Coordinates of C-alpha atoms in Angstrom, one line a residue:
X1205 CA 59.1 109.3 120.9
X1206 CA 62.2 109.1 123.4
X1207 CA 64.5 110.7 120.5
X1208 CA 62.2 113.7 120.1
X1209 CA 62.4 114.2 123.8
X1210 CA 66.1 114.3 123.5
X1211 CA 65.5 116.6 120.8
X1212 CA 63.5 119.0 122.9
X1213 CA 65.7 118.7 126.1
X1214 CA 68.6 119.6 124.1
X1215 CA 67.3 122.4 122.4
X1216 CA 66.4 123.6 125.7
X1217 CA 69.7 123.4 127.2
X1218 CA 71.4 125.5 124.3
X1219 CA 68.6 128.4 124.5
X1220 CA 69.7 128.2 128.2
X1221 CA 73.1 128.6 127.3
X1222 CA 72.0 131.1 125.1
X1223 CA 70.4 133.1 127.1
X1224 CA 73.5 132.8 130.2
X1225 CA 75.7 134.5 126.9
X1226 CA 73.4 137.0 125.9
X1227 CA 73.0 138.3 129.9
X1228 CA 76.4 138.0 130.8
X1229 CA 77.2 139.6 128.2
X1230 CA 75.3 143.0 129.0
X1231 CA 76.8 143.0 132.2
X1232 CA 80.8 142.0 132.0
X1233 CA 84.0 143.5 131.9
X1234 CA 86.3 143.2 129.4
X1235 CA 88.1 139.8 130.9
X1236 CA 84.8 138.5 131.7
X1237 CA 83.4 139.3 127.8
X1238 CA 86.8 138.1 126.8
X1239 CA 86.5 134.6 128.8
X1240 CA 82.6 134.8 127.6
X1241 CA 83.9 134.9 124.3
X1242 CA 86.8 132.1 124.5
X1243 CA 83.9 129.8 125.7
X1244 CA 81.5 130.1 122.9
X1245 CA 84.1 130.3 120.5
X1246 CA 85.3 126.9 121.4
X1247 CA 81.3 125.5 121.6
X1248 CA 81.6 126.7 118.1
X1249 CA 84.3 125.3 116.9
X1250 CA 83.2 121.9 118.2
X1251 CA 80.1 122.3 116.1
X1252 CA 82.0 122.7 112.9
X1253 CA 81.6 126.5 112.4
X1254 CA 85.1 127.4 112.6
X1255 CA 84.8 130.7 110.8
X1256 CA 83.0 132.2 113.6
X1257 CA 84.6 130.9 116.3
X1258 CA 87.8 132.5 115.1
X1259 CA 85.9 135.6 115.2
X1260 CA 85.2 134.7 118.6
X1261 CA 88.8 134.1 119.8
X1262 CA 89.9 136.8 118.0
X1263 CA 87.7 139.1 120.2
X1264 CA 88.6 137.3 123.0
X1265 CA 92.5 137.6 122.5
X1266 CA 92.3 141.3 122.0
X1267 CA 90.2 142.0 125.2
X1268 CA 92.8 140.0 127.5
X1269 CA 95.7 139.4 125.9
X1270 CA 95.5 135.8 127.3
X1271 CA 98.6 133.3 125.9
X1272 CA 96.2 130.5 126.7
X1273 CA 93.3 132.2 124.4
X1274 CA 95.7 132.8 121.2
X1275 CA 97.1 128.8 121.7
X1276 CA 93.7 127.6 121.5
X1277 CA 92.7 129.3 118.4
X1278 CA 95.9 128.0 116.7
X1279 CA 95.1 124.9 118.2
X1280 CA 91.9 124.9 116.5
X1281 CA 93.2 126.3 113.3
X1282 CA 95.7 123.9 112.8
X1283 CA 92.7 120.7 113.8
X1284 CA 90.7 122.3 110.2
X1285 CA 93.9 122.3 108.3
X1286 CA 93.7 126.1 108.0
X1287 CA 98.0 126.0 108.3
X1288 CA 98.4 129.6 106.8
X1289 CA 96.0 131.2 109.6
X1290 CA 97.3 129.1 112.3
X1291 CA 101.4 130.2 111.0
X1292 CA 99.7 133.7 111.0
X1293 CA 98.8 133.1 115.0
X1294 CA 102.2 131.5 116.0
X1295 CA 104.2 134.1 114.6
X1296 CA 101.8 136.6 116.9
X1297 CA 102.5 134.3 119.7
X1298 CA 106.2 134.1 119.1
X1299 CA 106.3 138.0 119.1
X1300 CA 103.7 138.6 122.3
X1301 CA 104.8 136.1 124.9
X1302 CA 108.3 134.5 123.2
X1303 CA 109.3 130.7 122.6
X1304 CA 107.7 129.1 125.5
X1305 CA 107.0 125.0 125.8
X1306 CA 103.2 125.8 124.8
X1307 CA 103.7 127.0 121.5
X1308 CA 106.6 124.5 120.7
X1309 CA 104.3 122.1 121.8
X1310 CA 101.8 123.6 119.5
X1311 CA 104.6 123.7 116.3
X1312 CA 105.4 119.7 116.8
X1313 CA 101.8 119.1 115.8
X1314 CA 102.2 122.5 113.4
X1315 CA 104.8 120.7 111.9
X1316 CA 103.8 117.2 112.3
X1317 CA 100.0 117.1 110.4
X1318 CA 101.9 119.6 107.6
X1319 CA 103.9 116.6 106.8
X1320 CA 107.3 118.7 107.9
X1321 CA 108.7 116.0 110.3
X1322 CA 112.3 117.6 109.7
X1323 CA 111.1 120.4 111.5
X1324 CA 110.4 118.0 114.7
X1325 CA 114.1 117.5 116.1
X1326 CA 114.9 121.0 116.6
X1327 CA 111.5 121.6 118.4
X1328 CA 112.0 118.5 120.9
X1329 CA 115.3 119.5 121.5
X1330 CA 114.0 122.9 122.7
X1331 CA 111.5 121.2 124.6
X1332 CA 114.4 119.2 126.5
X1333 CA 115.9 122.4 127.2
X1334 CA 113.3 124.1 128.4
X1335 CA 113.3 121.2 131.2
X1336 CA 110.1 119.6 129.7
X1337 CA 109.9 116.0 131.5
X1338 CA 106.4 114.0 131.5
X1339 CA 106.0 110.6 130.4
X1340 CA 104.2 111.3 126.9
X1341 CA 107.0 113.9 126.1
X1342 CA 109.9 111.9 127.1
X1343 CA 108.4 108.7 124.8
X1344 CA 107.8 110.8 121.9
X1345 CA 111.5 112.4 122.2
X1346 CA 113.1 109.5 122.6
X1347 CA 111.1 107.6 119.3
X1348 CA 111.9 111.0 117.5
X1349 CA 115.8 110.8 117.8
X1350 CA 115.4 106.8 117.5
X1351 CA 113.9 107.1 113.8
X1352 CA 116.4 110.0 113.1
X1353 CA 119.3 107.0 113.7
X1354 CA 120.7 109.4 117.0
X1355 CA 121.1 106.3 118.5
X1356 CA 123.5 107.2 121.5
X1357 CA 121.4 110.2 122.1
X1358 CA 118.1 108.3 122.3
X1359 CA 120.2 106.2 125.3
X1360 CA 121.6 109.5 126.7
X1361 CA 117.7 110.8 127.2
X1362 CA 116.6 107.4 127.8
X1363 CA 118.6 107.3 131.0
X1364 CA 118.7 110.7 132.5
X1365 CA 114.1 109.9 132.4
X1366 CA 114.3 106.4 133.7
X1367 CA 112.4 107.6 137.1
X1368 CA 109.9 109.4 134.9
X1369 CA 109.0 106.7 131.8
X1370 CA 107.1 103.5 132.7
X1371 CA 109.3 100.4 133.2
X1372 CA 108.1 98.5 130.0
X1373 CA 108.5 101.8 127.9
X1374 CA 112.4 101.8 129.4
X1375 CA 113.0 97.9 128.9
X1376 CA 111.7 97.8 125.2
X1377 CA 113.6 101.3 124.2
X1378 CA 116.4 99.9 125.4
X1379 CA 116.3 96.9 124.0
X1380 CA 115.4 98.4 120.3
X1381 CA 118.3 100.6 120.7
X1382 CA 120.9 97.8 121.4
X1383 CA 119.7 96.3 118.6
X1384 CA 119.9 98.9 116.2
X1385 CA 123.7 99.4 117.9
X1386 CA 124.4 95.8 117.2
X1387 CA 124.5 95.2 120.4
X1388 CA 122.5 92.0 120.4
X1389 CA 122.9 90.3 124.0
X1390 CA 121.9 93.3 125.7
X1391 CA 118.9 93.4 123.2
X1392 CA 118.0 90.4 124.2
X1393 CA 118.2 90.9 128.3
X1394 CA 116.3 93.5 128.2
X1395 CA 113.6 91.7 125.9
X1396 CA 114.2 89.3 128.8
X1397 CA 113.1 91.9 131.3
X1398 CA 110.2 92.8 129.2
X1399 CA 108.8 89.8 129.5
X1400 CA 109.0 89.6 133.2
X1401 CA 106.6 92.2 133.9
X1402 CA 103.7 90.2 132.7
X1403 CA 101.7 88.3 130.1
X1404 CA 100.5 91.3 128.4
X1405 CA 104.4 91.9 127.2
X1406 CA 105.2 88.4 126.6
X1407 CA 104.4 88.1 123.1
X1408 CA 106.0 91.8 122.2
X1409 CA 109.2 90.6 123.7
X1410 CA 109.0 86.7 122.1
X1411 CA 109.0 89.2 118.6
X1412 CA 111.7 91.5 119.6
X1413 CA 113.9 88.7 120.3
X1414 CA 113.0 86.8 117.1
X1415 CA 113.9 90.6 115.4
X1416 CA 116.9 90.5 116.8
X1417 CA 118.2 87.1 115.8
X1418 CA 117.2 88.4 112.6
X1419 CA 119.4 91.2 112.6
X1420 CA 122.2 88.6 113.9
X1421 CA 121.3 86.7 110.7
X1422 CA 120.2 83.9 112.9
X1423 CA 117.2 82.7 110.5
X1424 CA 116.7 79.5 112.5
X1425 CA 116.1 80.6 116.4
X1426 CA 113.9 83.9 115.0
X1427 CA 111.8 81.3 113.2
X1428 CA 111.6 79.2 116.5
X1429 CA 110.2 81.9 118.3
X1430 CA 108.1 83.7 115.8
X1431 CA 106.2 79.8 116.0
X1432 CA 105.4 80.4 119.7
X1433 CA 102.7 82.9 118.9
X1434 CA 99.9 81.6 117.0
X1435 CA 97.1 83.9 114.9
X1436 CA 99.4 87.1 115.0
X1437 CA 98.9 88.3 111.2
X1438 CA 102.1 90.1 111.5
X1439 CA 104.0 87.4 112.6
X1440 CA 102.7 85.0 110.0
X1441 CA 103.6 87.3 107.6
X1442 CA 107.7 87.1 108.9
X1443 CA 107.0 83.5 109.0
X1444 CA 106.1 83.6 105.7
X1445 CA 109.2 85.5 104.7
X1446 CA 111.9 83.9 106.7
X1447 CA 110.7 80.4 105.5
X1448 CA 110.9 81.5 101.9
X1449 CA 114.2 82.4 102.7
X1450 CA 115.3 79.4 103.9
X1451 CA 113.6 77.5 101.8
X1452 CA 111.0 75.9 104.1
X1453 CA 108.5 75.7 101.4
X1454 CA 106.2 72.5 103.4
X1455 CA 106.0 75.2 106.0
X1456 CA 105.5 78.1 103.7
X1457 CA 102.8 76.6 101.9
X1458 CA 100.8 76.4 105.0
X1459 CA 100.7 79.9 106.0
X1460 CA 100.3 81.2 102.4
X1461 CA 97.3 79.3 102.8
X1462 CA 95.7 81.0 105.3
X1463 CA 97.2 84.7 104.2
X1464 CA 95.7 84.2 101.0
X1465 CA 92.8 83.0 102.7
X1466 CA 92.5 86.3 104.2
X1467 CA 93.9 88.5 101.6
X1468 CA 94.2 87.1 98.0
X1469 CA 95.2 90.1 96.8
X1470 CA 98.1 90.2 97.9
X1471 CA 100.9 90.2 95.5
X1472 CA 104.1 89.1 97.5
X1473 CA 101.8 86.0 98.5
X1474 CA 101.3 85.1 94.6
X1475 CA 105.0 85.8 94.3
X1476 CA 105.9 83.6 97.2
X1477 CA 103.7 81.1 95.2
X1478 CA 105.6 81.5 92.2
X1479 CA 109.3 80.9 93.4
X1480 CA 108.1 77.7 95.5
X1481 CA 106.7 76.5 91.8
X1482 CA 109.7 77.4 90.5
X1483 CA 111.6 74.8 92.9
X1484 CA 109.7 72.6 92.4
X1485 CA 109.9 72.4 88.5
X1486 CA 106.7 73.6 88.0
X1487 CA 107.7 76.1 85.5
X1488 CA 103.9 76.6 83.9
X1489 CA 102.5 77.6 87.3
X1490 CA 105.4 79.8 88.4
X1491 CA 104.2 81.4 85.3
X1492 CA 100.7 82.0 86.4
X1493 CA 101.8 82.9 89.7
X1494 CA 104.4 85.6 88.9
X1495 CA 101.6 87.2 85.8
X1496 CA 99.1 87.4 88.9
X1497 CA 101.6 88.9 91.5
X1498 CA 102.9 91.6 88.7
X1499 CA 99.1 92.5 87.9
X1500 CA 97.5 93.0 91.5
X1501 CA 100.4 95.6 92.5
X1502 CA 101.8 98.0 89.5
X1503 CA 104.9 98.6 92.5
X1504 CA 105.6 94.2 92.5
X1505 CA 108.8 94.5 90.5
X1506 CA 110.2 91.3 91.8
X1507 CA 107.7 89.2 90.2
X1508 CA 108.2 90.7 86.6
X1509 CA 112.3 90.2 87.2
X1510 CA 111.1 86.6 87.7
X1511 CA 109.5 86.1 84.8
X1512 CA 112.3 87.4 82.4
X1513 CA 114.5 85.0 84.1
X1514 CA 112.0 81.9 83.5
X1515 CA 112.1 83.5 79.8
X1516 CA 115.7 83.3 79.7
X1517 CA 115.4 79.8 80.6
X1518 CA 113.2 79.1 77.5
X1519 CA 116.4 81.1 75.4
X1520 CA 113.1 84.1 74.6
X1521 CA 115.9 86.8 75.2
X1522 CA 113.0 89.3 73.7
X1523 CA 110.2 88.6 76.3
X1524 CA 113.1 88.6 78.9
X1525 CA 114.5 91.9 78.0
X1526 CA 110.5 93.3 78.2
X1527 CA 110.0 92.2 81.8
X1528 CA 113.4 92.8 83.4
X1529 CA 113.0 96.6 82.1
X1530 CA 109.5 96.5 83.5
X1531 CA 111.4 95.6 87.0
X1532 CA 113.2 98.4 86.4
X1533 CA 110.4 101.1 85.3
X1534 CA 108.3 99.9 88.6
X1535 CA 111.7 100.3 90.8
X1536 CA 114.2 102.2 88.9
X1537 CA 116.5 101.7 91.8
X1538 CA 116.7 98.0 91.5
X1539 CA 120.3 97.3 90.2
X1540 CA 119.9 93.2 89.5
X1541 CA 117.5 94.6 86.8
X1542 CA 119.9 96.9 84.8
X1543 CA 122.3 94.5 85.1
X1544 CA 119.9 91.7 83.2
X1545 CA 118.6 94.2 80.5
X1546 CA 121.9 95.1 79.4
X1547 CA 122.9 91.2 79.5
X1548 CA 119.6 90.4 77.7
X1549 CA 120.6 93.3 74.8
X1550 CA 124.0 92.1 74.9
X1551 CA 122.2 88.5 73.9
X1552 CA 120.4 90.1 71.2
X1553 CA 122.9 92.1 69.6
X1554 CA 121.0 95.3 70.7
X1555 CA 124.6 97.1 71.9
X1556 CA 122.4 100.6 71.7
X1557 CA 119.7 100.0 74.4
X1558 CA 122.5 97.9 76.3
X1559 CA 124.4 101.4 76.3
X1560 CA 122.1 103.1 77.2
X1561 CA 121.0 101.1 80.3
X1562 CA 124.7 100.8 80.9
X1563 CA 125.3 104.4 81.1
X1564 CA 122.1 104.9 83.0
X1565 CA 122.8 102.5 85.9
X1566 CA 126.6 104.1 85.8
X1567 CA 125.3 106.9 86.7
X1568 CA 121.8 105.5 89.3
X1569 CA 124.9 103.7 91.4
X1570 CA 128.7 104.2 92.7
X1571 CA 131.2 101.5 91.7
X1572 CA 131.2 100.2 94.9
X1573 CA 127.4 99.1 94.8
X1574 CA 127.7 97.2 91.6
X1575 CA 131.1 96.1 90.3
X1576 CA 129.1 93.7 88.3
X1577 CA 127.4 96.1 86.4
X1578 CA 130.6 97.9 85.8
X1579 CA 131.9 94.4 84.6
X1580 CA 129.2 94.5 81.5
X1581 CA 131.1 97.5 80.2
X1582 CA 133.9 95.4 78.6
X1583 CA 131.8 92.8 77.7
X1584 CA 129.6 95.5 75.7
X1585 CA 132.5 97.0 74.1
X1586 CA 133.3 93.4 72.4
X1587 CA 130.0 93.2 71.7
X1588 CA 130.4 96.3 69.4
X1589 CA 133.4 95.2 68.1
X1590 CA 135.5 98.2 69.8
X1591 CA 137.9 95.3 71.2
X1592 CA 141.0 98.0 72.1
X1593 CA 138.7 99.8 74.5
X1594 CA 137.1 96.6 75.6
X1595 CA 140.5 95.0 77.1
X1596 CA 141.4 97.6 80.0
X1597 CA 137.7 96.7 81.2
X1598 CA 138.2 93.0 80.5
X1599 CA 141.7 93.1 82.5
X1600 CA 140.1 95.0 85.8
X1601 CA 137.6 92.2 85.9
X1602 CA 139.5 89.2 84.2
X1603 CA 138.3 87.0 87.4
X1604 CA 134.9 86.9 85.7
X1605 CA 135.2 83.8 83.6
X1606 CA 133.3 85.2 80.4
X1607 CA 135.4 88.3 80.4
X1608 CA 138.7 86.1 80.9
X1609 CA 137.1 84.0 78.1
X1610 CA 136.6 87.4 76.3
X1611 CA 140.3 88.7 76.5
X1612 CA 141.5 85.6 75.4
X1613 CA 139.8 85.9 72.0
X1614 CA 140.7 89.2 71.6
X1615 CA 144.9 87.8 72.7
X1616 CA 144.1 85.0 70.1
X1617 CA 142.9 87.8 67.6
X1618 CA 146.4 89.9 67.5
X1619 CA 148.6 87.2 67.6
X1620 CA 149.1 87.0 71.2
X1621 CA 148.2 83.1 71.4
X1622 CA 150.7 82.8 74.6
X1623 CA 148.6 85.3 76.8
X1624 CA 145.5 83.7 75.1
X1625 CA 146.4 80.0 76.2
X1626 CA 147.6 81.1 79.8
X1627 CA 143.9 82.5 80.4
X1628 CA 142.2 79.5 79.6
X1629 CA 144.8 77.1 81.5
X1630 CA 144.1 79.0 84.4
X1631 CA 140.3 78.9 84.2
X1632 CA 140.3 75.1 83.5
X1633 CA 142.4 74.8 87.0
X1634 CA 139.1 76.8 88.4
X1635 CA 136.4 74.7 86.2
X1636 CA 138.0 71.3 85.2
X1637 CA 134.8 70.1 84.0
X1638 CA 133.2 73.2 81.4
X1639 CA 133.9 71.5 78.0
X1640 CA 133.7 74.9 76.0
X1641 CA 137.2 76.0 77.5
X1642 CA 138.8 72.8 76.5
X1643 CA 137.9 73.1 73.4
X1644 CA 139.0 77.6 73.2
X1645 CA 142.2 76.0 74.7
X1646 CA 142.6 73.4 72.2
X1647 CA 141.9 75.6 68.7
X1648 CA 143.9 78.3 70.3
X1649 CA 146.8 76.3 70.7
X1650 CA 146.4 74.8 67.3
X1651 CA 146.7 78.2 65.3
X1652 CA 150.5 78.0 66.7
X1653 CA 151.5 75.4 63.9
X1654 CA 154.1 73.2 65.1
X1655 CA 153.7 69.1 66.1
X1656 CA 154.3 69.6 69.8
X1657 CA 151.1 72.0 69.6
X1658 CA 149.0 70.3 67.5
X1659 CA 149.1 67.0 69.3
X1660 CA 148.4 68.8 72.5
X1661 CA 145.9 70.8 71.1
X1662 CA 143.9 67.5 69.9
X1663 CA 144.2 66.6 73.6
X1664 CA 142.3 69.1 74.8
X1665 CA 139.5 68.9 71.8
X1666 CA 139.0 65.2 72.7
X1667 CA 138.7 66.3 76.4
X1668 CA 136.0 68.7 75.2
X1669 CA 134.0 66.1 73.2
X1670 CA 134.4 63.1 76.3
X1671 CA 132.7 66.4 78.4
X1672 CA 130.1 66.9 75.9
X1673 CA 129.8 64.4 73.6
X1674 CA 126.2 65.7 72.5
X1675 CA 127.5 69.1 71.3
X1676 CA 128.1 69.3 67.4
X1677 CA 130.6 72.2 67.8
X1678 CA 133.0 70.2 69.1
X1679 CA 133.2 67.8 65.9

């Protein structure tokens, strides 16, 4: 009963409104039809019926030429997504009454719903210039050039506006910027002085601090103070990352407890799961763990990289090769997994694919980013058996132990037993106790046929076998 009264009263209120239209509009001018106009067109367009409310403003414009009539159609234009009508109005805009702060105003959103944030920096500047200065502007500007990485100039603005910005919104800008400057003492006063100014900001600047000792790779003290604020679901999610990190895995399993309480479908928890199975030599449920933290997000990549290296461990070079190129597919910017395919076809004599993957990542990153990949290229080039174009790559990263192991084969191979036993004499200074480069040192020396030679050759074979005495190569 009391809705249909509603009902009724409403109804009776638009007829009313109606009817003031209808009247006034016999009996205005042509600013009074025009502001008649502007005021039912927006009554329209907050019922939905946006086509005839630009009808409205369109009318309305033309009667008065009003800036403040043509904004809020554009305004409203842009609010329904119709971008190519509300471009059409700004552009009329621009031409009528000129780049003011109104219509700049109006672009940033333009701009901003279109998905164009490039477009933003230039339009805040502009705004600056034009000596825009409240609060809501300043904060905005300031995040803007802050995400853009214009550090200094974020400070410079920051500054000049310290009168006009609330004290908590200058204290924790400040204190992000120092931080991204690497500046981390003064990041961590002014998280300080956050804090002073009330409980409401004590637990925003307990978690900028424990940020920054992030950043100042100071694992321990962020974790100390990510602990002093309980229930925060962001902080224990950094709780849970930091004590994987470190290793904490009592700790971890606690909080993936409760995360996976609230969210079991979460694959970085299940992967989590997986590497503190993994330390734990509980290589059958780090199994089960990294196949459910692949399956609930087609983006994990981590997890299947995982599980070609626990296949690695189990010598199944095939089913490692499958999932370290899965890594790959699902983040083809992921350099650890190039570098394992092309290891893995390198295992299993599959110097094509490896080539392939080796020229692909060659080209994905600069030299600089992986050396190590660069490193396979030798080390696929014996492989194939091309052994003279092997050895300049071989040589530039002889400090790798395989590829010094590699060079010295290939010395052994052309006679040059001198340069051959000289490589392995100087890895078994680095690794006195690897068994497999006693023995290289000891057959090497005993192709050079003469008594000195051969009885220090069996030297070194003994010294391989008292290493390993389990190995049958070394017989």
């Amino acid at each position: 009963m009391g809705s249909k009264r509603v009902d009724f009263i409403m109804r009776r209120v638009l007829l009313t409104l109606l009817f003031f239209f209808v009247s006034a509009a016999l009996f205005a001018n042509n600013n009074e039809q025009a502001i008649l106009n502007y005021t039912k067109a927006q009554y329209l367009s907050q019922e939905g019926k946006i086509d005839k409310a630009e009808k409205l403003y369109i009318k309305a414009y033309r009667l008065s030429k009003l800036p403040e009539i043509l904004s809020a159609l554009i305004r409203d234009e842009i609010s329904y997504n119709r971008f190519k009508k509300a471009n059409r109005w700004i552009k009329e805009y621009e031409k009528n009454f000129g780049i003011d702060s109104t219509i700049l105003k109006i672009k940033a959103v333009y701009f901003f719903d279109l998905g164009e944030n490039d477009s933003l920096p230039d339009i805040y500047d502009k705004l600056y210039d034009l000596g825009v200065r409240d609060n809501n502007f300043i904060t905005v500007y300031i995040n803007e050039l802050f995400n853009s990485k214009e550090y200094d100039k974020s400070l410079k603005i920051l500054n000049e506006n310290k009168a006009i910005i609330p004290l908590s919104v200058y204290y924790r800008n400040k204190a992000l910027l120092f931080d991204a400057l690497k500046e981390y003492d003064s990041s961590l006063l002014y998280f300080d002085s956050l804090k002073t100014l009330g409980d409401s900001f004590t637990n925003y600047a307990i978690t900028g601090k424990a940020m920054v000792y992030e950043s100042k790779g100071d694992l321990t003290e962020a974790i100390s103070l990510y602990e002093q604020i309980p229930g925060n679901i962001y902080v224990k999610n950094k709780l849970a990352e930091l004590y994987y990190q470190t290793d904490k895995f009592s700790k971890l399993k606690g909080v993936l407890d409760t995360l996976l309480y609230i969210n079991p479908n979460n694959a970085r928890y299940w992967r989590y799961m997986g590497r503190m199975a993994e330390k734990e030599d509980s290589i059958q449920y780090a199994f089960a763990y990294y196949f459910t933290s692949q399956g609930l997000d087609s983006t994990e990549y981590l997890s299947c990289y995982f599980l070609g290296n626990l296949y690695a461990i189990y010598k199944d070079f095939n089913s490692s090769e499958k999932w370290y190129k899965k890594s790959i597919e699902r983040y083809p910017g992921f350099k650890d997994g190039y570098y394992k395919v092309i290891l893995s076809d390198i295992q299993l004599s599959k110097t094509d694919s490896a080539w392939v993957y080796l020229n692909k990542a060659l080209k994905h990153f600069t030299f600089d980013d992986t050396d190590y990949i660069y490193n396979l290229e030798g080390q696929l080039l014996y492989a194939k058996e091309e052994y003279d174009k092997a050895k300049p790559y071989l040589l530039r990263f002889v400090d790798d132990e395989y590829n010094a192991v590699l060079l010295a084969d290939i010395y052994a191979s052309e006679d040059s037993v001198s340069e051959a036993i000289a490589i392995y004499r100087k890895l078994i200074v680095k690794d006195s106790t690897n068994a497999d480069l006693y023995n290289n040192l000891g057959y090497t020396m005993a192709e050079v046929c003469d008594t000195c030679n051969l009885d220090t050759a069996e030297y070194y074979i003994d010294k391989a076998i008292e290493i390993s005495p389990e190995n049958p190569y070394y017989l």
